[in-house]
XYZ file of N, CA and C in Angstrom:
168
model
N -7.670 -12.589 -2.218
C -6.552 -11.997 -2.925
C -5.671 -13.086 -3.505
N -6.140 -13.719 -4.503
C -5.389 -14.825 -5.086
C -4.185 -14.367 -5.894
N -4.115 -13.084 -6.248
C -3.003 -12.598 -7.057
C -1.846 -12.052 -6.215
N -1.884 -12.234 -4.908
C -0.814 -11.768 -4.035
C 0.356 -12.742 -4.141
N 1.547 -12.195 -4.409
C 2.750 -13.011 -4.525
C 3.508 -12.974 -3.205
N 3.916 -14.134 -2.713
C 4.725 -14.199 -1.501
C 6.194 -14.076 -1.905
N 6.924 -13.177 -1.226
C 8.338 -12.976 -1.536
C 9.162 -12.993 -0.252
N 10.405 -13.426 -0.362
C 11.288 -13.453 0.803
C 12.124 -12.185 0.894
N 12.301 -11.495 -0.222
C 13.159 -10.308 -0.259
C 12.327 -9.024 -0.259
N 11.392 -8.926 0.690
C 10.509 -7.763 0.739
C 11.260 -6.519 1.209
N 10.729 -5.320 0.870
C 11.365 -4.075 1.313
C 11.288 -3.923 2.832
N 12.120 -3.059 3.379
C 12.167 -2.830 4.818
C 11.023 -1.933 5.273
N 10.733 -0.878 4.512
C 9.651 0.030 4.884
C 9.006 0.639 3.649
N 7.803 1.209 3.863
C 7.097 1.810 2.733
C 7.392 3.304 2.646
N 6.744 3.984 1.737
C 6.984 5.406 1.476
C 6.666 6.285 2.677
N 5.897 5.787 3.626
C 5.515 6.553 4.813
C 6.295 6.125 6.048
N 7.295 5.267 5.858
C 8.149 4.850 6.968
C 7.604 3.680 7.761
N 6.493 3.092 7.324
C 5.922 1.942 8.015
C 6.750 0.706 7.690
N 7.185 0.008 8.738
C 7.997 -1.186 8.538
C 7.158 -2.297 7.916
N 7.700 -2.913 6.870
C 7.045 -4.037 6.212
C 7.453 -5.305 6.951
N 6.473 -5.991 7.521
C 6.707 -7.210 8.286
C 6.361 -8.428 7.430
N 6.859 -9.591 7.826
C 6.510 -10.835 7.144
C 4.993 -11.000 7.165
N 4.415 -11.300 6.018
C 2.973 -11.489 5.914
C 2.200 -10.240 5.536
N 2.844 -9.059 5.581
C 2.175 -7.817 5.197
C 1.931 -7.781 3.688
N 0.877 -7.089 3.298
C 0.596 -6.856 1.880
C 1.074 -5.446 1.552
N 1.802 -5.309 0.448
C 2.257 -3.986 0.013
C 2.127 -3.889 -1.490
N 2.120 -2.655 -1.972
C 1.930 -2.353 -3.394
C 3.172 -1.655 -3.914
N 3.502 -1.908 -5.191
C 4.618 -1.243 -5.842
C 4.077 -0.321 -6.926
N 4.472 0.942 -6.857
C 4.146 1.937 -7.878
C 5.483 2.401 -8.430
N 5.940 1.749 -9.492
C 7.299 1.989 -9.964
C 8.250 1.466 -8.903
N 9.052 2.355 -8.322
C 9.963 1.970 -7.240
C 9.436 2.368 -5.871
N 8.232 2.925 -5.821
C 7.626 3.353 -4.562
C 6.868 2.196 -3.930
N 7.207 1.896 -2.680
C 6.560 0.830 -1.922
C 5.497 1.457 -1.024
N 4.282 0.905 -1.059
C 3.199 1.415 -0.231
C 2.513 0.239 0.463
N 2.507 0.281 1.797
C 1.821 -0.748 2.572
C 0.330 -0.704 2.289
N -0.310 -1.848 2.406
C -1.756 -1.924 2.247
C -2.451 -0.954 3.215
N -1.845 -0.736 4.388
C -2.413 0.162 5.399
C -2.336 1.629 4.983
N -1.415 1.972 4.089
C -1.235 3.350 3.633
C -1.713 3.579 2.202
N -2.324 2.580 1.604
C -2.702 2.673 0.198
C -3.674 3.819 -0.065
N -4.715 3.946 0.747
C -5.700 5.009 0.542
C -5.034 6.386 0.634
N -4.210 6.581 1.645
C -3.505 7.848 1.822
C -2.632 8.157 0.615
N -1.885 7.179 0.142
C -0.997 7.360 -1.012
C -1.791 7.752 -2.255
N -2.871 7.038 -2.527
C -3.660 7.324 -3.728
C -4.282 8.714 -3.683
N -4.726 9.133 -2.507
C -5.315 10.474 -2.366
C -4.239 11.549 -2.485
N -3.136 11.407 -1.752
C -2.096 12.437 -1.710
C -1.260 12.515 -2.995
N -0.890 11.389 -3.546
C 0.035 11.377 -4.670
C -0.638 11.325 -6.036
N -1.855 10.825 -6.091
C -2.522 10.662 -7.379
C -3.858 11.395 -7.443
N -4.142 12.203 -6.409
C -5.367 13.010 -6.351
C -6.632 12.200 -6.619
N -6.651 10.962 -6.151
C -7.830 10.121 -6.334
C -8.835 10.435 -5.228
N -10.100 10.240 -5.521
C -11.149 10.434 -4.528
C -11.438 9.095 -3.851
N -11.832 9.153 -2.601
C -12.178 7.960 -1.848
C -13.630 8.080 -1.400
N -14.388 7.028 -1.544
C -15.798 7.030 -1.194
C -16.112 5.894 -0.251
N -17.100 6.118 0.627
C -17.578 5.063 1.512
C -19.077 4.903 1.261
N -19.498 3.695 0.916
C -20.909 3.432 0.664
C -21.674 3.459 1.995
N -22.838 4.046 1.966
C -23.672 4.140 3.170
C -24.950 3.341 2.927
N -25.546 2.842 3.989
C -26.806 2.096 3.889
C -27.963 3.038 3.738
């Protein structure tokens, strides 16, 4: 993830109430903060995106 920017003024929590800690990766959708841990949930619930898992 070479395009990840390190910031000192990170948000306190994401849209799901998860506390953003130092070193966490989070995404900004306009003014909505979404932790990397909640990204799949956010995309499915808020943007009706489908999620797939590749099988062997």
